Amino acid sequence: MTFAKTLSVEPMLWLDAFLRLSTVTLLLLSATLALRDKRCWRPAIFVVLTAFGTVGMLIATAPEALRPPMPIYVVASLSETGSIVFAWWFGLAIFRDDFELKWPHWAILVIFVSITLPRSYAQITGDFIYPGYLLVLFYVLALCLMGHLIFTITREGRDDLVATRRLYRAYFVAGVVASVTFSILTENVWNPFYQGQLTFIKPLVVFPLALWFTLWLTRIDLDNMAFEPDPSEIAEGGSAIDPRDGLLLENLRAAMEKDKIYRETGMTIRRLAEHLETPEHRLRALINQGLGYRNFSAFLNTYRINAVKADLQDPEKSRIPVLTLAMDVGYNSLAPFNRAFREIEGMTPTAYRQNLKDRRG
């Protein structure tokens, strides 16, 4: 039966074809826009990976009447194997300023590819039955990744100073929950019951997300898309600060530099706002738009690390353990302190102290 005759017999394929082809087009457009601006937008490469992985998924799961020629189908099936991991990477890159791919991220990609490659082989050849236990393992790991992503986005949202990014966290979490839920229900509950006639649901879920993201990319300037403050608005001395916040800025500096409130363990922006007797949203705006910090931890770490550096430079404190110095400025343990110190100074506090000793002879 020809493609046209099949569509005339099964009208639902028209809807499936429209949604699937439209979504593929939007995803490829998003990938092209991200590649165009990859130099000024850090998560661009993750947009490209997620787009191509999702395109592969849409092609590989298409009804037989909509499947492309075998070479394209094979490439799509293979590119689909890492789509869940690519989406996980993308979410972390968008909402975490310090995100970098490390060996655990690559290890999880290898695990997912190892699990999904047999399924791709089964789809391509048709003479291999994909083991049920691998399918269960795939869904368990996928849910774990999406759960981790939602937890990370939600947890770090409390520390985020960028108002637009805080808002988009909620949208992103809702999109993840909706897409994963509908995907699982479609493939494991509804589709078997309706004998595979609901294949259009998956592109139906992805289509609005792809459309929204494409409109986001095309309507918003890349500097805003990256949630970066405009450098021209943050001149030396904080000229972007609203004149009405002048007193708040003085109180903030007094609290940090004189009262050294940053030394309190577990300091949060809410506690700092209560200490300054000012609304939390006003303090967030001041630190972000006026002082140029993207999250509260970066602002807090600046004062804490500077205090530790002063202690490390003091010969009289040369025998005090690094852990003690870290806890004196508010850190609960050595690991977050070492990470923050390395991000600012490019070396560990122990190496920093040794360099000072070497310079003194």
mmCIF file of C-alpha atoms in Angstrom:
data_model
loop_
_atom_site.group_PDB
_atom_site.id
_atom_site.type_symbol
_atom_site.label_atom_id
_atom_site.label_comp_id
_atom_site.label_asym_id
_atom_site.label_seq_id
_atom_site.Cartn_x
_atom_site.Cartn_y
_atom_site.Cartn_z
ATOM 1 C CA MET A 1 0.000 0.000 0.000
ATOM 2 C CA THR A 2 1.379 3.405 -0.985
ATOM 3 C CA PHE A 3 1.983 6.270 1.435
ATOM 4 C CA ALA A 4 -0.944 8.323 0.027
ATOM 5 C CA LYS A 5 -3.350 5.366 0.204
ATOM 6 C CA THR A 6 -2.262 4.613 3.740
ATOM 7 C CA LEU A 7 -3.018 8.173 4.810
ATOM 8 C CA SER A 8 -6.441 8.006 3.185
ATOM 9 C CA VAL A 9 -7.228 4.810 5.053
ATOM 10 C CA GLU A 10 -5.812 6.001 8.385
ATOM 11 C CA PRO A 11 -6.560 9.749 8.770
ATOM 12 C CA MET A 12 -4.745 9.902 12.133
ATOM 13 C CA LEU A 13 -1.488 9.534 10.219
ATOM 14 C CA TRP A 14 -2.047 13.028 8.810
ATOM 15 C CA LEU A 15 -1.945 14.432 12.325
ATOM 16 C CA ASP A 16 1.090 12.325 13.186
ATOM 17 C CA ALA A 17 2.907 13.390 10.008
ATOM 18 C CA PHE A 18 2.140 17.057 10.561
ATOM 19 C CA LEU A 19 3.266 17.063 14.205
ATOM 20 C CA ARG A 20 6.338 14.929 13.577
ATOM 21 C CA LEU A 21 7.620 16.873 10.545
ATOM 22 C CA SER A 22 6.837 20.253 12.148
ATOM 23 C CA THR A 23 8.677 19.306 15.328
ATOM 24 C CA VAL A 24 11.698 18.038 13.399
ATOM 25 C CA THR A 25 11.827 21.316 11.468
ATOM 26 C CA LEU A 26 11.638 23.404 14.658
ATOM 27 C CA LEU A 27 14.340 21.350 16.354
ATOM 28 C CA LEU A 28 16.701 21.630 13.395
ATOM 29 C CA LEU A 29 16.060 25.396 13.288
ATOM 30 C CA SER A 30 16.878 25.660 16.999
ATOM 31 C CA ALA A 31 20.094 23.701 16.473
ATOM 32 C CA THR A 32 21.059 26.006 13.610
ATOM 33 C CA LEU A 33 20.449 29.127 15.719
ATOM 34 C CA ALA A 34 22.475 27.655 18.577
ATOM 35 C CA LEU A 35 25.379 26.835 16.260
ATOM 36 C CA ARG A 36 25.277 30.373 14.895
ATOM 37 C CA ASP A 37 25.795 31.859 18.348
ATOM 38 C CA LYS A 38 27.813 29.092 19.996
ATOM 39 C CA ARG A 39 30.718 31.443 20.767
ATOM 40 C CA CYS A 40 28.632 33.729 22.968
ATOM 41 C CA TRP A 41 26.233 31.191 24.463
ATOM 42 C CA ARG A 42 27.740 28.421 26.576
ATOM 43 C CA PRO A 43 24.909 25.823 26.422
ATOM 44 C CA ALA A 44 24.714 25.992 22.599
ATOM 45 C CA ILE A 45 26.408 22.638 22.034
ATOM 46 C CA PHE A 46 23.930 20.968 24.394
ATOM 47 C CA VAL A 47 21.045 22.476 22.436
ATOM 48 C CA VAL A 48 22.458 20.898 19.277
ATOM 49 C CA LEU A 49 22.915 17.480 20.899
ATOM 50 C CA THR A 50 19.437 17.529 22.422
ATOM 51 C CA ALA A 51 17.862 18.652 19.144
ATOM 52 C CA PHE A 52 19.510 15.927 17.062
ATOM 53 C CA GLY A 53 18.805 13.269 19.691
ATOM 54 C CA THR A 54 15.122 14.254 19.794
ATOM 55 C CA VAL A 55 14.936 14.351 15.991
ATOM 56 C CA GLY A 56 16.370 10.830 15.951
ATOM 57 C CA MET A 57 13.740 9.722 18.464
ATOM 58 C CA LEU A 58 10.882 11.195 16.412
ATOM 59 C CA ILE A 59 12.086 9.507 13.222
ATOM 60 C CA ALA A 60 12.911 6.168 14.853
ATOM 61 C CA THR A 61 9.518 5.902 16.582
ATOM 62 C CA ALA A 62 7.475 6.978 13.560
ATOM 63 C CA PRO A 63 4.787 4.614 12.222
ATOM 64 C CA GLU A 64 5.963 2.374 9.409
ATOM 65 C CA ALA A 65 4.061 4.433 6.829
ATOM 66 C CA LEU A 66 6.048 7.541 7.797
ATOM 67 C CA ARG A 67 9.482 5.980 7.997
ATOM 68 C CA PRO A 68 12.194 7.467 5.752
ATOM 69 C CA PRO A 69 14.607 5.433 3.596
ATOM 70 C CA MET A 70 16.650 2.883 5.503
ATOM 71 C CA PRO A 71 19.963 4.866 5.646
ATOM 72 C CA ILE A 72 18.200 7.838 7.264
ATOM 73 C CA TYR A 73 16.263 5.533 9.569
ATOM 74 C CA VAL A 74 19.476 3.831 10.734
ATOM 75 C CA VAL A 75 21.176 7.159 11.499
ATOM 76 C CA ALA A 76 18.079 8.368 13.369
ATOM 77 C CA SER A 77 17.869 5.177 15.433
ATOM 78 C CA LEU A 78 21.511 5.486 16.436
ATOM 79 C CA SER A 79 21.262 9.199 17.311
ATOM 80 C CA GLU A 80 18.272 8.442 19.527
ATOM 81 C CA THR A 81 20.344 6.309 21.893
ATOM 82 C CA GLY A 82 21.711 9.301 23.803
ATOM 83 C CA SER A 83 18.693 11.618 23.631
ATOM 84 C CA ILE A 84 17.722 11.317 27.305
ATOM 85 C CA VAL A 85 21.271 12.021 28.467
ATOM 86 C CA PHE A 86 21.609 14.975 26.082
ATOM 87 C CA ALA A 87 18.403 16.483 27.487
ATOM 88 C CA TRP A 88 19.805 15.991 30.999
ATOM 89 C CA TRP A 89 23.035 17.741 30.052
ATOM 90 C CA PHE A 90 21.098 20.586 28.438
ATOM 91 C CA GLY A 91 18.992 21.206 31.553
ATOM 92 C CA LEU A 92 22.049 21.273 33.791
ATOM 93 C CA ALA A 93 23.953 23.589 31.418
ATOM 94 C CA ILE A 94 21.067 26.068 31.217
ATOM 95 C CA PHE A 95 20.532 26.437 34.953
ATOM 96 C CA ARG A 96 23.984 25.803 36.458
ATOM 97 C CA ASP A 97 26.663 28.420 35.878
ATOM 98 C CA ASP A 98 29.470 26.044 36.808
ATOM 99 C CA PHE A 99 28.327 23.040 34.753
ATOM 100 C CA GLU A 100 31.088 21.150 32.981
ATOM 101 C CA LEU A 101 31.087 17.673 31.530
ATOM 102 C CA LYS A 102 33.037 15.319 33.778
ATOM 103 C CA TRP A 103 33.632 11.577 33.773
ATOM 104 C CA PRO A 104 30.334 10.693 35.565
ATOM 105 C CA HIS A 105 28.360 12.449 32.810
ATOM 106 C CA TRP A 106 30.230 10.511 30.123
ATOM 107 C CA ALA A 107 29.850 7.255 32.063
ATOM 108 C CA ILE A 108 26.076 7.689 32.217
ATOM 109 C CA LEU A 109 26.015 8.351 28.462
ATOM 110 C CA VAL A 110 27.933 5.103 27.834
ATOM 111 C CA ILE A 111 25.480 3.190 30.061
ATOM 112 C CA PHE A 112 22.462 4.579 28.225
ATOM 113 C CA VAL A 113 23.929 3.889 24.801
ATOM 114 C CA SER A 114 24.754 0.341 25.874
ATOM 115 C CA ILE A 115 21.146 -0.198 26.961
ATOM 116 C CA THR A 116 19.471 1.434 23.966
ATOM 117 C CA LEU A 117 21.688 0.122 21.159
ATOM 118 C CA PRO A 118 20.072 -3.350 21.276
ATOM 119 C CA ARG A 119 16.653 -1.675 20.965
ATOM 120 C CA SER A 120 17.839 0.301 17.952
ATOM 121 C CA TYR A 121 19.173 -2.905 16.417
ATOM 122 C CA ALA A 122 15.819 -4.585 17.022
ATOM 123 C CA GLN A 123 13.981 -1.683 15.368
ATOM 124 C CA ILE A 124 16.276 -1.681 12.343
ATOM 125 C CA THR A 125 16.494 -5.421 11.645
ATOM 126 C CA GLY A 126 13.163 -6.624 12.975
ATOM 127 C CA ASP A 127 14.652 -10.040 13.803
ATOM 128 C CA PHE A 128 15.663 -9.385 17.370
ATOM 129 C CA ILE A 129 13.419 -9.175 20.435
ATOM 130 C CA TYR A 130 14.488 -6.435 22.852
ATOM 131 C CA PRO A 131 14.729 -7.937 26.373
ATOM 132 C CA GLY A 132 12.056 -6.707 28.742
ATOM 133 C CA TYR A 133 14.491 -6.245 31.623
ATOM 134 C CA LEU A 134 16.542 -3.796 29.536
ATOM 135 C CA LEU A 135 13.400 -1.781 28.823
ATOM 136 C CA VAL A 136 12.608 -1.631 32.536
ATOM 137 C CA LEU A 137 16.193 -0.636 33.309
ATOM 138 C CA PHE A 138 16.022 2.083 30.666
ATOM 139 C CA TYR A 139 12.890 3.625 32.165
ATOM 140 C CA VAL A 140 14.257 3.432 35.701
ATOM 141 C CA LEU A 141 17.485 5.196 34.702
ATOM 142 C CA ALA A 142 15.602 7.764 32.610
ATOM 143 C CA LEU A 143 13.322 8.582 35.537
ATOM 144 C CA CYS A 144 16.350 8.858 37.815
ATOM 145 C CA LEU A 145 18.018 11.329 35.433
ATOM 146 C CA MET A 146 14.892 13.454 35.078
ATOM 147 C CA GLY A 147 14.356 13.307 38.848
ATOM 148 C CA HIS A 148 17.919 14.475 39.412
ATOM 149 C CA LEU A 149 17.406 17.288 36.911
ATOM 150 C CA ILE A 150 14.185 18.455 38.563
ATOM 151 C CA PHE A 151 15.784 18.247 42.027
ATOM 152 C CA THR A 152 18.842 20.223 40.912
ATOM 153 C CA ILE A 153 16.837 22.923 39.142
ATOM 154 C CA THR A 154 14.465 23.317 42.087
ATOM 155 C CA ARG A 155 17.143 23.253 44.791
ATOM 156 C CA GLU A 156 19.462 25.740 43.135
ATOM 157 C CA GLY A 157 16.562 28.032 42.276
ATOM 158 C CA ARG A 158 16.622 29.358 45.826
ATOM 159 C CA ASP A 159 20.159 30.583 45.243
ATOM 160 C CA ASP A 160 19.520 32.075 41.784
ATOM 161 C CA LEU A 161 19.674 35.883 41.564
ATOM 162 C CA VAL A 162 18.589 36.166 37.917
ATOM 163 C CA ALA A 163 14.848 36.872 37.901
ATOM 164 C CA THR A 164 14.150 35.565 34.376
ATOM 165 C CA ARG A 165 16.056 32.355 34.962
ATOM 166 C CA ARG A 166 14.193 31.737 38.238
ATOM 167 C CA LEU A 167 10.906 31.995 36.313
ATOM 168 C CA TYR A 168 12.038 29.658 33.531
ATOM 169 C CA ARG A 169 13.062 27.024 36.059
ATOM 170 C CA ALA A 170 9.391 26.397 36.807
ATOM 171 C CA TYR A 171 8.532 26.211 33.102
ATOM 172 C CA PHE A 172 11.385 23.815 32.404
ATOM 173 C CA VAL A 173 10.441 21.505 35.280
ATOM 174 C CA ALA A 174 6.810 21.445 34.095
ATOM 175 C CA GLY A 175 7.941 20.603 30.549
ATOM 176 C CA VAL A 176 10.182 17.779 31.744
ATOM 177 C CA VAL A 177 7.453 16.270 33.914
ATOM 178 C CA ALA A 178 4.876 16.479 31.118
ATOM 179 C CA SER A 179 7.110 15.016 28.392
ATOM 180 C CA VAL A 180 8.388 12.120 30.502
ATOM 181 C CA THR A 181 4.933 11.276 31.881
ATOM 182 C CA PHE A 182 3.227 11.270 28.492
ATOM 183 C CA SER A 183 6.067 9.337 26.881
ATOM 184 C CA ILE A 184 5.863 6.540 29.438
ATOM 185 C CA LEU A 185 2.055 6.428 29.367
ATOM 186 C CA THR A 186 1.976 6.380 25.568
ATOM 187 C CA GLU A 187 4.502 3.580 25.075
ATOM 188 C CA ASN A 188 3.501 1.350 27.988
ATOM 189 C CA VAL A 189 -0.165 1.997 28.800
ATOM 190 C CA TRP A 190 -2.193 3.681 26.056
ATOM 191 C CA ASN A 191 -0.428 2.548 22.896
ATOM 192 C CA PRO A 192 -0.671 -1.217 23.573
ATOM 193 C CA PHE A 193 -4.338 -0.795 24.552
ATOM 194 C CA TYR A 194 -5.155 1.110 21.358
ATOM 195 C CA GLN A 195 -3.005 -1.236 19.238
ATOM 196 C CA GLY A 196 -0.389 1.386 18.314
ATOM 197 C CA GLN A 197 -2.851 4.006 17.056
ATOM 198 C CA LEU A 198 -1.645 6.734 19.433
ATOM 199 C CA THR A 199 1.848 7.222 18.006
ATOM 200 C CA PHE A 200 1.017 10.904 17.447
ATOM 201 C CA ILE A 201 1.017 11.606 21.204
ATOM 202 C CA LYS A 202 4.806 11.689 21.483
ATOM 203 C CA PRO A 203 5.264 14.376 18.784
ATOM 204 C CA LEU A 204 2.180 16.110 20.221
ATOM 205 C CA VAL A 205 4.048 16.531 23.517
ATOM 206 C CA VAL A 206 7.362 17.546 21.964
ATOM 207 C CA PHE A 207 5.870 19.956 19.395
ATOM 208 C CA PRO A 208 4.784 22.746 21.804
ATOM 209 C CA LEU A 209 8.091 22.524 23.668
ATOM 210 C CA ALA A 210 10.046 22.815 20.419
ATOM 211 C CA LEU A 211 7.835 25.674 19.226
ATOM 212 C CA TRP A 212 8.191 27.575 22.489
ATOM 213 C CA PHE A 213 11.957 27.110 22.535
ATOM 214 C CA THR A 214 12.337 28.217 18.916
ATOM 215 C CA LEU A 215 10.272 31.351 19.565
ATOM 216 C CA TRP A 216 12.414 31.974 22.634
ATOM 217 C CA LEU A 217 15.595 31.776 20.587
ATOM 218 C CA THR A 218 14.316 33.965 17.782
ATOM 219 C CA ARG A 219 12.681 36.675 19.903
ATOM 220 C CA ILE A 220 15.202 37.180 22.697
ATOM 221 C CA ASP A 221 18.655 38.667 22.287
ATOM 222 C CA LEU A 222 21.386 36.116 23.035
ATOM 223 C CA ASP A 223 22.768 38.180 25.896
ATOM 224 C CA ASN A 224 19.370 37.975 27.555
ATOM 225 C CA MET A 225 18.991 34.343 26.568
ATOM 226 C CA ALA A 226 22.189 33.574 28.463
ATOM 227 C CA PHE A 227 20.730 35.462 31.457
ATOM 228 C CA GLU A 228 23.799 37.708 31.526
ATOM 229 C CA PRO A 229 23.669 41.263 32.916
ATOM 230 C CA ASP A 230 24.526 43.869 30.273
ATOM 231 C CA PRO A 231 28.211 44.749 30.862
ATOM 232 C CA SER A 232 27.582 48.297 29.664
ATOM 233 C CA GLU A 233 25.113 48.724 32.493
ATOM 234 C CA ILE A 234 27.494 47.552 35.192
ATOM 235 C CA ALA A 235 30.234 50.133 35.279
ATOM 236 C CA GLU A 236 32.884 50.376 37.929
ATOM 237 C CA GLY A 237 31.389 51.425 41.205
ATOM 238 C CA GLY A 238 27.993 49.888 40.408
ATOM 239 C CA SER A 239 26.426 52.556 38.210
ATOM 240 C CA ALA A 240 23.582 50.181 37.324
ATOM 241 C CA ILE A 241 22.350 50.383 40.908
ATOM 242 C CA ASP A 242 19.038 52.141 41.307
ATOM 243 C CA PRO A 243 19.613 55.411 43.232
ATOM 244 C CA ARG A 244 16.837 54.311 45.587
ATOM 245 C CA ASP A 245 18.997 51.332 46.581
ATOM 246 C CA GLY A 246 21.970 53.443 47.617
ATOM 247 C CA LEU A 247 21.224 53.048 51.327
ATOM 248 C CA LEU A 248 20.608 49.320 50.902
ATOM 249 C CA LEU A 249 23.980 48.966 49.183
ATOM 250 C CA GLU A 250 25.708 50.754 52.059
ATOM 251 C CA ASN A 251 23.971 48.481 54.572
ATOM 252 C CA LEU A 252 24.888 45.421 52.516
ATOM 253 C CA ARG A 253 28.550 46.357 52.392
ATOM 254 C CA ALA A 254 28.564 47.139 56.100
ATOM 255 C CA ALA A 255 27.029 43.748 56.877
ATOM 256 C CA MET A 256 29.592 41.932 54.734
ATOM 257 C CA GLU A 257 32.735 43.966 55.418
ATOM 258 C CA LYS A 258 32.232 45.200 58.992
ATOM 259 C CA ASP A 259 29.852 42.717 60.575
ATOM 260 C CA LYS A 260 31.320 39.890 58.469
ATOM 261 C CA ILE A 261 27.942 38.196 58.355
ATOM 262 C CA TYR A 262 29.233 35.905 55.616
ATOM 263 C CA ARG A 263 31.005 33.937 58.348
ATOM 264 C CA GLU A 264 27.686 32.579 59.597
ATOM 265 C CA THR A 265 27.234 28.946 58.614
ATOM 266 C CA GLY A 266 24.276 28.279 56.363
ATOM 267 C CA MET A 267 23.882 31.895 55.323
ATOM 268 C CA THR A 268 21.131 32.306 52.711
ATOM 269 C CA ILE A 269 19.830 35.291 50.823
ATOM 270 C CA ARG A 270 16.643 35.112 52.862
ATOM 271 C CA ARG A 271 18.561 35.371 56.127
ATOM 272 C CA LEU A 272 20.640 38.214 54.750
ATOM 273 C CA ALA A 273 17.496 40.049 53.646
ATOM 274 C CA GLU A 274 16.014 39.601 57.114
ATOM 275 C CA HIS A 275 19.213 40.935 58.651
ATOM 276 C CA LEU A 276 19.069 44.006 56.401
ATOM 277 C CA GLU A 277 15.299 44.340 56.974
ATOM 278 C CA THR A 278 14.592 44.524 53.240
ATOM 279 C CA PRO A 279 12.434 42.451 50.861
ATOM 280 C CA GLU A 280 14.255 39.438 49.431
ATOM 281 C CA HIS A 281 13.390 40.296 45.816
ATOM 282 C CA ARG A 282 14.896 43.765 46.226
ATOM 283 C CA LEU A 283 18.144 42.328 47.588
ATOM 284 C CA ARG A 284 18.292 39.782 44.759
ATOM 285 C CA ALA A 285 17.930 42.545 42.184
ATOM 286 C CA LEU A 286 20.637 44.637 43.831
ATOM 287 C CA ILE A 287 23.206 41.821 43.946
ATOM 288 C CA ASN A 288 22.420 40.646 40.407
ATOM 289 C CA GLN A 289 21.741 43.808 38.414
ATOM 290 C CA GLY A 290 23.810 46.192 40.494
ATOM 291 C CA LEU A 291 26.806 44.082 41.491
ATOM 292 C CA GLY A 292 26.747 41.625 38.567
ATOM 293 C CA TYR A 293 26.476 38.297 40.446
ATOM 294 C CA ARG A 294 24.369 35.542 38.878
ATOM 295 C CA ASN A 295 23.786 33.542 42.052
ATOM 296 C CA PHE A 296 24.063 34.159 45.772
ATOM 297 C CA SER A 297 26.736 31.508 46.320
ATOM 298 C CA ALA A 298 29.141 33.343 43.998
ATOM 299 C CA PHE A 299 28.544 36.580 45.909
ATOM 300 C CA LEU A 300 29.041 34.865 49.278
ATOM 301 C CA ASN A 301 32.097 32.917 48.128
ATOM 302 C CA THR A 302 33.836 36.122 47.029
ATOM 303 C CA TYR A 303 33.903 37.401 50.602
ATOM 304 C CA ARG A 304 34.665 34.039 52.162
ATOM 305 C CA ILE A 305 37.538 33.192 49.837
ATOM 306 C CA ASN A 306 39.060 36.666 50.211
ATOM 307 C CA ALA A 307 38.955 36.214 53.983
ATOM 308 C CA VAL A 308 40.664 32.821 53.748
ATOM 309 C CA LYS A 309 43.300 34.223 51.385
ATOM 310 C CA ALA A 310 44.103 36.906 53.947
ATOM 311 C CA ASP A 311 44.507 34.209 56.603
ATOM 312 C CA LEU A 312 46.720 32.111 54.324
ATOM 313 C CA GLN A 313 48.938 35.134 53.706
ATOM 314 C CA ASP A 314 49.331 35.725 57.452
ATOM 315 C CA PRO A 315 52.577 34.040 58.650
ATOM 316 C CA GLU A 316 51.166 33.760 62.157
ATOM 317 C CA LYS A 317 48.397 31.502 60.869
ATOM 318 C CA SER A 318 50.616 29.279 58.739
ATOM 319 C CA ARG A 319 50.080 26.288 61.056
ATOM 320 C CA ILE A 320 46.300 26.531 61.169
ATOM 321 C CA PRO A 321 44.737 23.724 59.091
ATOM 322 C CA VAL A 322 42.933 24.743 55.930
ATOM 323 C CA LEU A 323 39.758 23.049 57.187
ATOM 324 C CA THR A 324 39.759 25.264 60.269
ATOM 325 C CA LEU A 325 40.133 28.389 58.152
ATOM 326 C CA ALA A 326 37.298 27.232 55.915
ATOM 327 C CA MET A 327 34.942 26.588 58.803
ATOM 328 C CA ASP A 328 35.827 29.929 60.360
ATOM 329 C CA VAL A 329 34.357 31.721 57.323
ATOM 330 C CA GLY A 330 31.151 29.685 57.234
ATOM 331 C CA TYR A 331 31.808 26.497 55.237
ATOM 332 C CA ASN A 332 30.406 23.247 56.621
ATOM 333 C CA SER A 333 33.011 20.996 55.039
ATOM 334 C CA LEU A 334 36.190 21.036 52.990
ATOM 335 C CA ALA A 335 34.749 19.906 49.635
ATOM 336 C CA PRO A 336 32.588 22.977 48.821
ATOM 337 C CA PHE A 337 35.336 25.252 50.089
ATOM 338 C CA ASN A 338 37.979 23.630 47.863
ATOM 339 C CA ARG A 339 35.629 23.828 44.876
ATOM 340 C CA ALA A 340 34.871 27.518 45.445
ATOM 341 C CA PHE A 341 38.547 28.344 46.041
ATOM 342 C CA ARG A 342 39.617 26.548 42.855
ATOM 343 C CA GLU A 343 36.964 28.348 40.792
ATOM 344 C CA ILE A 344 38.208 31.746 41.959
ATOM 345 C CA GLU A 345 41.969 31.180 42.211
ATOM 346 C CA GLY A 346 42.516 28.310 39.779
ATOM 347 C CA MET A 347 44.238 26.174 42.415
ATOM 348 C CA THR A 348 43.539 24.464 45.705
ATOM 349 C CA PRO A 349 44.009 26.382 48.980
ATOM 350 C CA THR A 350 46.855 24.024 49.893
ATOM 351 C CA ALA A 351 48.680 24.824 46.648
ATOM 352 C CA TYR A 352 48.007 28.532 47.223
ATOM 353 C CA ARG A 353 49.567 28.331 50.683
ATOM 354 C CA GLN A 354 52.570 26.423 49.318
ATOM 355 C CA ASN A 355 53.130 29.067 46.622
ATOM 356 C CA LEU A 356 53.193 31.742 49.320
ATOM 357 C CA LYS A 357 55.778 29.759 51.268
ATOM 358 C CA ASP A 358 57.926 29.314 48.169
ATOM 359 C CA ARG A 359 57.853 33.040 47.467
ATOM 360 C CA ARG A 360 58.972 33.831 50.985
ATOM 361 C CA GLY A 361 61.931 31.524 50.485
#
